[in-house]
Coordinates of N, CA, C and O in Angstrom, one line a residue:
X1 N 124.1 45.1 114.5 CA 124.0 45.5 115.9 C 124.3 44.3 116.7 O 123.7 43.2 116.5
X2 N 125.1 44.4 117.7 CA 125.3 43.3 118.7 C 124.3 43.5 119.8 O 124.3 44.4 120.5
X3 N 123.5 42.5 119.9 CA 122.5 42.4 121.0 C 122.8 41.4 122.0 O 123.1 40.2 121.6
X4 N 122.9 41.7 123.3 CA 123.1 40.7 124.3 C 122.2 39.5 124.1 O 121.0 39.7 123.8
X5 N 122.7 38.3 124.3 CA 121.9 37.1 124.0 C 120.6 37.2 124.8 O 119.6 36.6 124.4
X6 N 120.6 37.8 125.9 CA 119.4 37.8 126.8 C 118.3 38.9 126.4 O 117.2 38.9 126.9
X7 N 118.7 39.8 125.5 CA 117.7 40.8 125.1 C 117.4 40.7 123.6 O 118.3 40.7 122.7
X8 N 116.1 40.6 123.3 CA 115.7 40.6 121.9 C 114.9 41.9 121.6 O 114.1 42.3 122.5
X9 N 115.1 42.4 120.4 CA 114.4 43.6 120.0 C 113.4 43.3 119.0 O 113.6 42.5 118.1
X10 N 112.2 43.9 119.1 CA 111.1 43.7 118.2 C 110.2 45.0 118.2 O 110.3 45.8 119.1
X11 N 109.4 45.0 117.2 CA 108.4 46.1 117.1 C 107.3 45.8 118.0 O 106.9 44.7 118.2
X12 N 106.7 46.9 118.5 CA 105.6 46.8 119.5 C 104.4 46.0 118.8 O 104.2 46.1 117.6
X13 N 103.7 45.3 119.7 CA 102.4 44.7 119.3 C 101.3 45.4 120.1 O 101.5 46.1 121.1
X14 N 100.1 45.1 119.7 CA 98.9 45.7 120.4 C 98.9 45.3 121.9 O 98.6 46.1 122.8
X15 N 99.2 44.0 122.1 CA 99.2 43.5 123.5 C 100.3 44.1 124.4 O 100.2 44.1 125.6
X16 N 101.3 44.7 123.8 CA 102.4 45.4 124.5 C 102.1 46.7 125.1 O 102.7 47.2 126.1
X17 N 101.1 47.4 124.6 CA 100.8 48.8 124.9 C 100.6 49.0 126.4 O 101.3 49.9 127.0
X18 N 99.8 48.3 127.1 CA 99.6 48.5 128.6 C 100.9 48.3 129.4 O 101.2 49.1 130.3
X19 N 101.7 47.3 129.0 CA 102.9 47.0 129.7 C 103.9 48.2 129.5 O 104.7 48.6 130.4
X20 N 104.0 48.7 128.2 CA 104.9 49.7 127.9 C 104.6 51.0 128.7 O 105.4 51.7 129.2
X21 N 103.3 51.3 128.7 CA 102.9 52.5 129.4 C 103.2 52.4 130.9 O 103.7 53.3 131.5
X22 N 103.0 51.2 131.5 CA 103.4 51.0 132.9 C 104.9 51.2 133.1 O 105.3 51.8 134.1
X23 N 105.7 50.7 132.1 CA 107.1 50.9 132.2 C 107.5 52.3 132.2 O 108.3 52.8 132.9
X24 N 106.9 53.1 131.2 CA 107.2 54.5 131.1 C 106.9 55.3 132.4 O 107.6 56.2 132.8
X25 N 105.7 54.9 133.0 CA 105.3 55.6 134.2 C 106.4 55.2 135.3 O 106.8 56.1 136.0
X26 N 106.7 54.0 135.4 CA 107.7 53.5 136.4 C 109.0 54.2 136.2 O 109.7 54.5 137.2
X27 N 109.4 54.5 135.0 CA 110.7 55.2 134.7 C 110.6 56.7 134.8 O 111.6 57.4 134.6
X28 N 109.4 57.2 135.1 CA 109.3 58.7 135.2 C 109.3 59.4 133.9 O 109.6 60.6 133.9
X29 N 108.9 58.8 132.8 CA 109.0 59.4 131.5 C 107.7 60.1 131.1 O 107.7 60.9 130.1
X30 N 106.6 59.9 131.7 CA 105.4 60.5 131.3 C 105.2 61.8 131.9 O 105.8 62.1 133.0
X31 N 104.4 62.7 131.2 CA 104.1 64.0 131.7 C 102.6 64.2 131.6 O 102.0 63.6 130.7
X32 N 102.0 64.9 132.5 CA 100.5 65.1 132.5 C 99.9 65.6 131.1 O 98.8 65.3 130.8
X33 N 100.7 66.4 130.4 CA 100.2 66.9 129.2 C 100.5 66.0 127.9 O 100.1 66.4 126.8
X34 N 101.1 64.9 128.1 CA 101.3 63.9 127.0 C 100.7 62.6 127.4 O 101.1 62.0 128.4
X35 N 99.7 62.2 126.6 CA 99.1 60.9 126.9 C 99.9 59.8 126.2 O 100.0 59.8 125.0
X36 N 100.5 58.9 127.0 CA 101.4 57.9 126.4 C 100.7 57.0 125.4 O 101.3 56.6 124.4
X37 N 99.5 56.7 125.7 CA 98.7 55.8 124.7 C 98.5 56.5 123.4 O 98.7 55.9 122.3
X38 N 98.2 57.8 123.4 CA 98.1 58.6 122.2 C 99.4 58.7 121.4 O 99.5 58.6 120.2
X39 N 100.5 58.9 122.2 CA 101.8 58.9 121.6 C 102.2 57.6 120.9 O 102.7 57.6 119.8
X40 N 101.9 56.5 121.5 CA 102.1 55.2 120.9 C 101.3 55.0 119.6 O 101.8 54.6 118.6
X41 N 100.0 55.4 119.7 CA 99.1 55.3 118.6 C 99.6 56.1 117.4 O 99.6 55.7 116.2
X42 N 100.1 57.3 117.7 CA 100.6 58.2 116.6 C 101.8 57.6 116.0 O 102.0 57.7 114.8
X43 N 102.7 57.1 116.8 CA 104.0 56.5 116.3 C 103.7 55.3 115.4 O 104.4 55.1 114.4
X44 N 102.6 54.6 115.7 CA 102.3 53.4 114.9 C 101.4 53.7 113.7 O 101.1 52.8 112.9
X45 N 100.9 54.9 113.6 CA 100.0 55.2 112.5 C 100.6 55.2 111.1 O 99.9 54.9 110.1
X46 N 101.8 55.5 111.0 CA 102.5 55.6 109.6 C 103.7 54.8 109.6 O 104.1 54.1 110.5
X47 N 104.4 55.0 108.5 CA 105.7 54.2 108.3 C 106.9 55.0 108.8 O 108.0 54.5 108.7
X48 N 106.7 56.2 109.3 CA 107.9 57.0 109.7 C 108.2 56.9 111.1 O 109.1 57.7 111.6
X49 N 107.6 56.1 111.9 CA 107.9 55.9 113.3 C 107.4 54.6 113.8 O 106.5 53.9 113.2
X50 N 108.0 54.2 114.9 CA 107.5 53.0 115.6 C 108.0 53.0 117.1 O 108.7 53.9 117.5
X51 N 107.6 52.0 117.8 CA 108.1 51.8 119.1 C 108.8 50.4 119.1 O 108.2 49.4 118.7
X52 N 110.0 50.4 119.5 CA 110.8 49.1 119.6 C 110.8 48.7 121.1 O 111.0 49.6 122.0
X53 N 110.7 47.4 121.3 CA 110.8 46.9 122.7 C 111.9 45.9 122.8 O 112.2 45.2 121.8
X54 N 112.5 45.9 123.9 CA 113.6 44.9 124.3 C 113.0 44.0 125.3 O 112.5 44.4 126.3
X55 N 113.0 42.7 125.0 CA 112.5 41.7 125.9 C 113.6 40.8 126.4 O 114.6 40.4 125.7
X56 N 113.5 40.5 127.7 CA 114.5 39.6 128.3 C 113.6 38.5 129.0 O 112.7 38.8 129.8
X57 N 113.8 37.3 128.5 CA 113.0 36.2 129.0 C 111.5 36.4 128.7 O 110.6 36.0 129.5
X58 N 111.2 37.0 127.6 CA 109.8 37.3 127.2 C 109.2 38.5 127.9 O 108.1 39.0 127.5
X59 N 109.9 39.1 128.9 CA 109.3 40.3 129.5 C 109.9 41.6 128.9 O 111.1 41.7 128.7
X60 N 109.0 42.6 128.7 CA 109.5 43.9 128.2 C 110.3 44.6 129.3 O 109.8 44.9 130.4
X61 N 111.6 44.9 129.0 CA 112.4 45.5 130.0 C 113.0 46.8 129.4 O 113.7 47.5 130.2
X62 N 112.8 47.1 128.1 CA 113.4 48.3 127.5 C 112.5 48.7 126.3 O 111.9 47.9 125.7
X63 N 112.5 50.0 126.1 CA 111.8 50.6 124.9 C 112.5 51.8 124.3 O 113.3 52.4 125.0
X64 N 112.1 52.1 123.1 CA 112.5 53.3 122.5 C 111.5 53.6 121.4 O 111.1 52.7 120.7
X65 N 111.0 54.9 121.4 CA 110.1 55.3 120.3 C 111.1 56.0 119.3 O 111.9 56.9 119.7
X66 N 111.0 55.6 118.0 CA 111.9 56.2 117.0 C 111.1 56.6 115.8 O 110.1 55.9 115.5
X67 N 111.5 57.7 115.2 CA 110.9 58.1 114.0 C 111.7 59.2 113.3 O 112.8 59.6 113.7
X68 N 111.1 59.6 112.2 CA 111.8 60.7 111.4 C 110.7 61.7 110.9 O 109.6 61.3 110.6
X69 N 111.2 62.9 110.7 CA 110.2 63.9 110.3 C 110.4 64.3 108.8 O 109.9 65.3 108.4
X70 N 111.2 63.5 108.1 CA 111.5 63.8 106.7 C 112.9 64.5 106.5 O 113.4 64.6 105.4
X71 N 113.4 64.9 107.7 CA 114.7 65.5 107.6 C 115.7 64.9 108.6 O 116.9 64.7 108.3
X72 N 115.2 64.6 109.8 CA 116.1 64.1 110.9 C 115.3 63.0 111.6 O 114.1 63.0 111.6
X73 N 116.1 62.1 112.2 CA 115.5 61.1 113.1 C 115.4 61.6 114.5 O 116.2 62.5 114.9
X74 N 114.4 61.1 115.3 CA 114.2 61.5 116.7 C 113.9 60.3 117.5 O 113.4 59.3 117.0
X75 N 114.3 60.3 118.8 CA 113.9 59.2 119.7 C 113.3 59.9 120.9 O 113.6 61.0 121.3
X76 N 112.4 59.1 121.5 CA 111.6 59.5 122.7 C 111.4 58.2 123.5 O 111.6 57.1 123.0
X77 N 111.0 58.4 124.7 CA 110.6 57.3 125.6 C 111.7 56.1 125.6 O 111.3 55.0 125.5
X78 N 112.9 56.5 125.8 CA 114.0 55.5 126.0 C 113.9 55.1 127.4 O 114.0 55.9 128.3
X79 N 113.5 53.8 127.6 CA 113.3 53.4 129.0 C 113.9 52.0 129.2 O 113.9 51.2 128.3
X80 N 114.5 51.8 130.4 CA 115.0 50.5 130.9 C 114.4 50.3 132.3 O 114.5 51.1 133.1
X81 N 113.7 49.1 132.4 CA 113.2 48.8 133.7 C 114.2 49.0 134.8 O 115.3 48.5 134.6
X82 N 113.9 49.7 135.8 CA 114.9 49.9 136.9 C 115.5 48.6 137.5 O 116.7 48.6 137.9
X83 N 114.8 47.5 137.5 CA 115.3 46.3 137.9 C 116.2 45.6 137.0 O 116.8 44.6 137.3
X84 N 116.4 46.1 135.8 CA 117.2 45.5 134.7 C 118.3 46.5 134.2 O 118.9 46.2 133.2
X85 N 118.6 47.5 135.0 CA 119.6 48.5 134.5 C 121.0 47.9 134.8 O 121.2 47.0 135.6
X86 N 122.0 48.5 134.1 CA 123.3 48.0 134.3 C 123.7 46.8 133.4 O 124.7 46.2 133.6
X87 N 122.8 46.5 132.5 CA 123.1 45.3 131.6 C 123.2 45.8 130.1 O 123.0 44.9 129.2
X88 N 123.4 47.1 129.9 CA 123.5 47.6 128.5 C 122.3 47.6 127.7 O 122.3 47.7 126.5
X89 N 121.1 47.5 128.4 CA 119.9 47.5 127.6 C 119.6 48.8 127.0 O 119.0 48.9 125.9
X90 N 119.9 49.9 127.7 CA 119.7 51.2 127.1 C 120.6 51.4 125.8 O 120.1 51.9 124.8
X91 N 121.8 51.0 125.9 CA 122.7 51.0 124.8 C 122.1 50.2 123.6 O 122.2 50.5 122.5
X92 N 121.6 49.0 123.9 CA 121.1 48.1 122.9 C 119.8 48.7 122.2 O 119.7 48.6 121.0
X93 N 118.9 49.3 123.0 CA 117.7 49.8 122.3 C 118.1 51.1 121.5 O 117.5 51.3 120.4
X94 N 119.1 51.8 122.0 CA 119.5 53.0 121.2 C 120.2 52.5 119.9 O 120.0 53.1 118.8
X95 N 121.0 51.5 119.9 CA 121.6 50.9 118.7 C 120.5 50.4 117.8 O 120.6 50.6 116.5
X96 N 119.4 49.8 118.3 CA 118.3 49.4 117.4 C 117.6 50.6 116.8 O 117.2 50.5 115.6
X97 N 117.4 51.6 117.5 CA 116.8 52.8 117.0 C 117.7 53.4 115.9 O 117.2 53.8 114.8
X98 N 119.0 53.5 116.1 CA 119.9 54.0 115.1 C 119.8 53.1 113.8 O 119.8 53.7 112.7
X99 N 119.8 51.8 114.0 CA 119.7 50.9 112.9 C 118.4 51.1 112.1 O 118.4 51.1 110.9
X100 N 117.3 51.3 112.8 CA 116.0 51.5 112.2 C 116.1 52.7 111.3 O 115.6 52.7 110.2
X101 N 116.7 53.8 111.8 CA 116.8 55.0 111.0 C 117.8 54.9 109.8 O 117.5 55.3 108.7
X102 N 118.9 54.2 110.0 CA 119.8 54.0 108.9 C 119.2 53.2 107.8 O 119.4 53.5 106.6
X103 N 118.4 52.2 108.1 CA 117.7 51.4 107.1 C 116.7 52.3 106.3 O 116.4 51.9 105.2
X104 N 116.4 53.4 106.8 CA 115.5 54.3 106.1 C 116.2 55.5 105.4 O 115.6 56.5 105.0
X105 N 117.5 55.5 105.5 CA 118.3 56.5 104.9 C 118.4 57.8 105.7 O 118.9 58.8 105.2
X106 N 118.1 57.7 107.0 CA 118.2 58.9 107.9 C 119.5 58.8 108.5 O 119.9 57.9 109.2
X107 N 120.3 59.9 108.4 CA 121.7 59.9 108.8 C 122.0 60.7 110.1 O 123.1 60.7 110.5
X108 N 121.0 61.5 110.6 CA 121.2 62.2 111.8 C 120.1 62.0 112.8 O 118.9 62.1 112.4
X109 N 120.5 61.7 114.0 CA 119.5 61.4 115.0 C 119.6 62.6 116.1 O 120.6 62.9 116.5
X110 N 118.4 63.1 116.4 CA 118.3 64.1 117.4 C 117.5 63.6 118.6 O 116.7 62.7 118.5
X111 N 117.8 64.2 119.8 CA 117.0 63.8 120.9 C 117.0 65.0 121.9 O 117.9 65.8 121.9
X112 N 116.0 65.0 122.8 CA 115.9 66.0 123.8 C 116.1 65.4 125.2 O 115.5 64.4 125.4
X113 N 116.8 66.1 126.0 CA 117.0 65.7 127.4 C 116.8 67.0 128.2 O 117.4 68.1 127.9
X114 N 116.0 66.9 129.3 CA 115.8 68.0 130.2 C 117.2 68.4 130.8 O 118.0 67.6 131.1
X115 N 117.3 69.8 130.9 CA 118.6 70.3 131.4 C 119.1 69.8 132.7 O 120.3 69.7 133.0
X116 N 118.1 69.5 133.6 CA 118.5 69.0 134.9 C 118.7 67.5 135.0 O 119.0 67.0 136.1
X117 N 118.6 66.8 133.9 CA 118.7 65.3 133.9 C 120.1 64.9 133.5 O 120.4 64.4 132.4
X118 N 121.0 65.2 134.5 CA 122.4 64.9 134.2 C 122.8 63.5 134.0 O 123.7 63.2 133.2
X119 N 122.1 62.6 134.7 CA 122.4 61.2 134.5 C 122.1 60.7 133.1 O 122.9 60.0 132.5
X120 N 121.0 61.2 132.5 CA 120.7 60.8 131.1 C 121.6 61.5 130.2 O 122.1 60.9 129.2
X121 N 122.0 62.7 130.4 CA 123.0 63.4 129.6 C 124.3 62.6 129.5 O 124.9 62.4 128.5
X122 N 124.7 62.1 130.7 CA 126.0 61.3 130.8 C 125.8 60.0 130.0 O 126.8 59.6 129.3
X123 N 124.6 59.4 130.0 CA 124.4 58.2 129.3 C 124.6 58.4 127.8 O 125.3 57.7 127.1
X124 N 124.0 59.5 127.2 CA 124.1 59.8 125.8 C 125.5 60.1 125.4 O 125.9 59.8 124.3
X125 N 126.2 60.8 126.3 CA 127.6 61.1 126.0 C 128.5 59.8 125.9 O 129.4 59.8 125.1
X126 N 128.1 58.8 126.6 CA 128.9 57.5 126.5 C 128.6 56.8 125.1 O 129.3 56.0 124.7
X127 N 127.5 57.3 124.5 CA 127.1 56.7 123.2 C 127.6 57.6 122.0 O 127.2 57.5 120.9
X128 N 128.4 58.6 122.4 CA 129.0 59.5 121.4 C 128.1 60.6 120.9 O 128.3 61.1 119.8
X129 N 127.0 60.9 121.6 CA 126.1 62.0 121.2 C 126.7 63.2 121.7 O 127.3 63.3 122.8
X130 N 126.6 64.3 120.9 CA 127.2 65.6 121.3 C 126.2 66.6 121.6 O 125.1 66.7 120.9
X131 N 126.4 67.3 122.7 CA 125.4 68.4 123.0 C 125.6 69.5 122.0 O 126.7 69.9 121.6
X132 N 124.4 70.0 121.6 CA 124.4 71.1 120.6 C 123.7 72.3 121.2 O 122.7 72.1 121.9
X133 N 124.2 73.5 120.9 CA 123.5 74.7 121.3 C 122.3 75.0 120.4 O 122.5 75.3 119.3
X134 N 121.1 75.0 121.0 CA 119.9 75.3 120.3 C 119.0 75.9 121.3 O 119.1 75.8 122.5
X135 N 118.0 76.7 120.8 CA 117.0 77.2 121.6 C 115.7 76.5 121.2 O 115.4 76.5 120.0
X136 N 115.0 75.9 122.1 CA 113.8 75.1 121.8 C 112.6 76.0 122.0 O 112.4 76.5 123.1
X137 N 111.8 76.0 121.0 CA 110.5 76.7 121.1 C 109.4 75.6 120.9 O 109.6 74.7 120.2
X138 N 108.2 75.9 121.6 CA 107.1 75.0 121.4 C 105.8 75.7 121.5 O 105.8 76.8 122.1
X139 N 104.8 75.2 120.9 CA 103.5 75.8 120.9 C 102.4 74.7 120.8 O 102.5 73.8 119.9
X140 N 101.5 74.7 121.7 CA 100.4 73.8 121.6 C 99.4 74.3 120.5 O 98.9 75.4 120.6
X141 N 99.1 73.5 119.5 CA 98.2 73.9 118.4 C 96.8 73.8 118.8 O 95.9 74.3 118.0
X142 N 96.4 73.3 120.0 CA 95.0 73.2 120.4 C 94.7 74.4 121.4 O 93.7 74.4 122.0
X143 N 95.6 75.3 121.6 CA 95.4 76.5 122.4 C 95.8 76.4 123.8 O 95.6 77.3 124.6
X144 N 96.3 75.2 124.2 CA 96.7 75.1 125.6 C 97.9 76.1 126.0 O 98.6 76.5 125.1
X145 N 98.0 76.3 127.2 CA 99.1 77.2 127.7 C 100.4 76.4 127.6 O 100.4 75.1 127.6
X146 N 101.5 77.0 127.5 CA 102.8 76.4 127.4 C 103.1 75.5 128.6 O 102.6 75.8 129.7
X147 N 103.7 74.4 128.4 CA 104.1 73.5 129.4 C 105.6 73.5 129.6 O 106.3 73.8 128.7
X148 N 106.1 73.1 130.8 CA 107.5 73.1 131.1 C 108.3 72.1 130.2 O 107.8 71.2 129.8

């Protein structure tokens, strides 16, 4: 993977968690029904997922949560600090996530984008991701009502 000299990719540390959550909030990635701290803890609990961070000058400016379910790879929380956009950091963290999955023998990566988020859809299309026709179903196993 070619990483711009100014961006270094590493696995999350305990000290990174508050900064990452602040970044996700700033980027509009959080939802009231998903606790980002719990999502991070769950990703770090086993060997099948992690959070990768991109640092520029020691500051976290990009993230991606990556994992696999035994069949496919998935990414979530792809974020680039709004003040650092336009420098290919999104492309870089996605390449790092793809590499992480390849190293584990996972050959297909899936991701979800909200239908009205045209800017993010366009971003993934520049990375050669193809839109697939699927119907998404969800159910909260703790009895909560369905969320949008």
